[in-house]
Amino acid sequence: MDKFFEKIRFMFQIYIQIVAMVILGSAIYITVFWGNECTLSANMLWQIMGVSAVCSLCSLILDSKRELSKRVMLLREILHFVMINVVVLFFGFWFEWFYLSAWKMIVGMELTIIAVYAGVMLINYRMNQRTAEEMNHKLQERQSELRK
């Protein structure tokens, strides 16, 4: 049961990061392609939250409790990135976030996907790095206590 809640926590953490980065990316994308005068309905927020939820489910492919080789991890990262692209581009087309006839919008959407993906990965890298540093610090304290 703990593993289940751990996966839920992992997905929720990823979900929050994705939503935050998507809102930032969307603000830039909408300003560039739709202009400052563009008004949005509440549906756009629901769309963002829904697509972000699907993307966070895709992140389960990255979660592994066993040690993975660099090659396997790289393959998972590539598959994850492709999955995210398919999800976002499919729903983006469905929700009319861009038009297939406007290649600049598609390029802009892809650049936004890359930026959001990189931002979420960077946030996760920093969080994992901080956790590792905290664990190492606690281990050093524990070793110091045992030596006394």
mmCIF file of C-alpha atoms in Angstrom:
data_model
loop_
_atom_site.group_PDB
_atom_site.id
_atom_site.type_symbol
_atom_site.label_atom_id
_atom_site.label_comp_id
_atom_site.label_asym_id
_atom_site.label_seq_id
_atom_site.Cartn_x
_atom_site.Cartn_y
_atom_site.Cartn_z
ATOM 1 C CA MET A 1 0.000 0.000 0.000
ATOM 2 C CA ASP A 2 2.922 2.332 0.688
ATOM 3 C CA LYS A 3 4.141 1.858 -2.892
ATOM 4 C CA PHE A 4 0.720 2.880 -4.181
ATOM 5 C CA PHE A 5 0.732 6.114 -2.180
ATOM 6 C CA GLU A 6 4.338 6.728 -3.175
ATOM 7 C CA LYS A 7 3.358 6.501 -6.857
ATOM 8 C CA ILE A 8 0.374 8.809 -6.259
ATOM 9 C CA ARG A 9 2.689 11.309 -4.547
ATOM 10 C CA PHE A 10 5.187 11.047 -7.419
ATOM 11 C CA MET A 11 2.454 11.617 -10.019
ATOM 12 C CA PHE A 12 0.934 14.531 -8.106
ATOM 13 C CA GLN A 13 4.343 16.154 -7.713
ATOM 14 C CA ILE A 14 4.983 15.804 -11.460
ATOM 15 C CA TYR A 15 1.446 17.032 -12.200
ATOM 16 C CA ILE A 16 1.947 20.252 -10.203
ATOM 17 C CA GLN A 17 5.274 20.913 -11.933
ATOM 18 C CA ILE A 18 3.760 20.281 -15.366
ATOM 19 C CA VAL A 19 0.770 22.564 -14.703
ATOM 20 C CA ALA A 20 3.026 25.375 -13.476
ATOM 21 C CA MET A 21 5.352 25.119 -16.473
ATOM 22 C CA VAL A 22 2.453 24.738 -18.940
ATOM 23 C CA ILE A 23 0.768 27.878 -17.625
ATOM 24 C CA LEU A 24 4.023 29.793 -18.076
ATOM 25 C CA GLY A 25 4.578 28.299 -21.534
ATOM 26 C CA SER A 26 0.950 28.908 -22.503
ATOM 27 C CA ALA A 27 1.148 32.542 -21.493
ATOM 28 C CA ILE A 28 4.117 33.009 -23.808
ATOM 29 C CA TYR A 29 2.607 30.922 -26.648
ATOM 30 C CA ILE A 30 -0.784 32.659 -26.484
ATOM 31 C CA THR A 31 0.827 36.096 -26.414
ATOM 32 C CA VAL A 32 2.976 35.298 -29.454
ATOM 33 C CA PHE A 33 0.363 33.549 -31.601
ATOM 34 C CA TRP A 34 -2.953 34.978 -30.426
ATOM 35 C CA GLY A 35 -1.919 38.408 -29.135
ATOM 36 C CA ASN A 36 -2.296 40.346 -25.893
ATOM 37 C CA GLU A 37 -5.961 40.990 -26.558
ATOM 38 C CA CYS A 38 -6.832 37.289 -26.551
ATOM 39 C CA THR A 39 -9.370 36.323 -23.918
ATOM 40 C CA LEU A 40 -9.667 32.776 -22.697
ATOM 41 C CA SER A 41 -12.556 30.854 -21.271
ATOM 42 C CA ALA A 42 -12.315 28.712 -18.162
ATOM 43 C CA ASN A 43 -12.335 25.733 -20.521
ATOM 44 C CA MET A 44 -8.702 26.469 -21.355
ATOM 45 C CA LEU A 45 -7.723 25.954 -17.709
ATOM 46 C CA TRP A 46 -9.618 22.657 -17.600
ATOM 47 C CA GLN A 47 -7.916 21.620 -20.837
ATOM 48 C CA ILE A 48 -4.495 22.461 -19.418
ATOM 49 C CA MET A 49 -5.212 20.529 -16.217
ATOM 50 C CA GLY A 50 -6.566 17.539 -18.158
ATOM 51 C CA VAL A 51 -3.668 17.343 -20.603
ATOM 52 C CA SER A 52 -1.224 17.828 -17.710
ATOM 53 C CA ALA A 53 -2.869 14.903 -15.897
ATOM 54 C CA VAL A 54 -2.426 12.659 -18.939
ATOM 55 C CA CYS A 55 1.205 13.795 -19.224
ATOM 56 C CA SER A 56 1.814 13.031 -15.554
ATOM 57 C CA LEU A 57 0.465 9.506 -16.146
ATOM 58 C CA CYS A 58 3.016 9.171 -18.946
ATOM 59 C CA SER A 59 5.691 9.940 -16.342
ATOM 60 C CA LEU A 60 5.131 6.547 -14.714
ATOM 61 C CA ILE A 61 7.436 5.103 -17.369
ATOM 62 C CA LEU A 62 10.305 6.991 -15.691
ATOM 63 C CA ASP A 63 9.581 5.728 -12.171
ATOM 64 C CA SER A 64 11.612 2.660 -11.323
ATOM 65 C CA LYS A 65 12.673 1.312 -7.968
ATOM 66 C CA ARG A 66 15.428 -0.852 -9.442
ATOM 67 C CA GLU A 67 18.710 0.316 -10.817
ATOM 68 C CA LEU A 68 18.507 0.866 -14.571
ATOM 69 C CA SER A 69 21.347 0.978 -17.054
ATOM 70 C CA LYS A 70 22.069 4.311 -18.721
ATOM 71 C CA ARG A 71 20.885 2.874 -22.034
ATOM 72 C CA VAL A 72 17.541 1.731 -20.615
ATOM 73 C CA MET A 73 17.054 5.059 -18.857
ATOM 74 C CA LEU A 74 17.868 6.953 -22.063
ATOM 75 C CA LEU A 75 15.371 4.815 -23.989
ATOM 76 C CA ARG A 76 12.729 5.512 -21.336
ATOM 77 C CA GLU A 77 13.450 9.256 -21.536
ATOM 78 C CA ILE A 78 13.130 9.223 -25.330
ATOM 79 C CA LEU A 79 9.910 7.185 -25.197
ATOM 80 C CA HIS A 80 8.561 9.525 -22.517
ATOM 81 C CA PHE A 81 9.354 12.599 -24.612
ATOM 82 C CA VAL A 82 7.663 11.042 -27.669
ATOM 83 C CA MET A 83 4.608 10.130 -25.568
ATOM 84 C CA ILE A 84 4.378 13.695 -24.231
ATOM 85 C CA ASN A 85 4.620 15.062 -27.776
ATOM 86 C CA VAL A 86 1.871 12.768 -29.039
ATOM 87 C CA VAL A 87 -0.416 13.629 -26.120
ATOM 88 C CA VAL A 88 0.108 17.399 -26.315
ATOM 89 C CA LEU A 89 -0.049 17.628 -30.101
ATOM 90 C CA PHE A 90 -3.137 15.416 -30.275
ATOM 91 C CA PHE A 91 -5.031 17.351 -27.617
ATOM 92 C CA GLY A 92 -3.654 20.657 -28.885
ATOM 93 C CA PHE A 93 -5.149 19.907 -32.294
ATOM 94 C CA TRP A 94 -8.366 18.617 -30.697
ATOM 95 C CA PHE A 95 -8.766 21.757 -28.549
ATOM 96 C CA GLU A 96 -7.664 24.015 -31.440
ATOM 97 C CA TRP A 97 -4.611 25.400 -29.674
ATOM 98 C CA PHE A 98 -2.962 25.511 -33.091
ATOM 99 C CA TYR A 99 -3.886 24.958 -36.711
ATOM 100 C CA LEU A 100 -2.210 22.368 -38.913
ATOM 101 C CA SER A 101 -2.170 24.884 -41.753
ATOM 102 C CA ALA A 102 -0.067 27.311 -39.664
ATOM 103 C CA TRP A 103 3.414 25.781 -39.527
ATOM 104 C CA LYS A 104 4.703 28.563 -37.269
ATOM 105 C CA MET A 105 2.110 27.614 -34.657
ATOM 106 C CA ILE A 106 3.193 23.975 -34.833
ATOM 107 C CA VAL A 107 6.847 24.966 -34.439
ATOM 108 C CA GLY A 108 5.843 27.234 -31.554
ATOM 109 C CA MET A 109 3.897 24.391 -29.950
ATOM 110 C CA GLU A 110 6.883 22.059 -30.289
ATOM 111 C CA LEU A 111 9.240 24.660 -28.813
ATOM 112 C CA THR A 112 6.781 25.107 -25.943
ATOM 113 C CA ILE A 113 6.662 21.327 -25.382
ATOM 114 C CA ILE A 114 10.473 21.188 -25.337
ATOM 115 C CA ALA A 115 10.715 24.134 -22.925
ATOM 116 C CA VAL A 116 8.084 22.717 -20.552
ATOM 117 C CA TYR A 117 9.677 19.266 -20.696
ATOM 118 C CA ALA A 118 13.130 20.701 -19.987
ATOM 119 C CA GLY A 119 11.755 22.864 -17.174
ATOM 120 C CA VAL A 120 10.038 19.940 -15.453
ATOM 121 C CA MET A 121 13.137 17.761 -15.871
ATOM 122 C CA LEU A 122 15.325 20.521 -14.412
ATOM 123 C CA ILE A 123 13.000 20.950 -11.428
ATOM 124 C CA ASN A 124 13.067 17.188 -10.806
ATOM 125 C CA TYR A 125 16.834 17.041 -11.174
ATOM 126 C CA ARG A 126 17.277 19.808 -8.583
ATOM 127 C CA MET A 127 14.781 18.186 -6.199
ATOM 128 C CA ASN A 128 16.520 14.798 -6.488
ATOM 129 C CA GLN A 129 19.919 16.453 -6.062
ATOM 130 C CA ARG A 130 18.721 18.189 -2.898
ATOM 131 C CA THR A 131 17.301 14.921 -1.539
ATOM 132 C CA ALA A 132 20.611 13.154 -2.210
ATOM 133 C CA GLU A 133 22.531 15.944 -0.461
ATOM 134 C CA GLU A 134 20.226 15.720 2.568
ATOM 135 C CA MET A 135 20.644 11.940 2.706
ATOM 136 C CA ASN A 136 24.424 12.234 2.451
ATOM 137 C CA HIS A 137 24.447 14.844 5.221
ATOM 138 C CA LYS A 138 22.366 12.584 7.488
ATOM 139 C CA LEU A 139 24.657 9.652 6.735
ATOM 140 C CA GLN A 140 27.704 11.722 7.663
ATOM 141 C CA GLU A 141 26.038 12.800 10.927
ATOM 142 C CA ARG A 142 25.145 9.197 11.687
ATOM 143 C CA GLN A 143 28.710 8.021 11.001
ATOM 144 C CA SER A 144 30.064 10.775 13.254
ATOM 145 C CA GLU A 145 27.734 9.666 16.055
ATOM 146 C CA LEU A 146 28.791 6.020 15.654
ATOM 147 C CA ARG A 147 32.488 6.937 15.886
ATOM 148 C CA LYS A 148 32.039 8.620 19.264
#
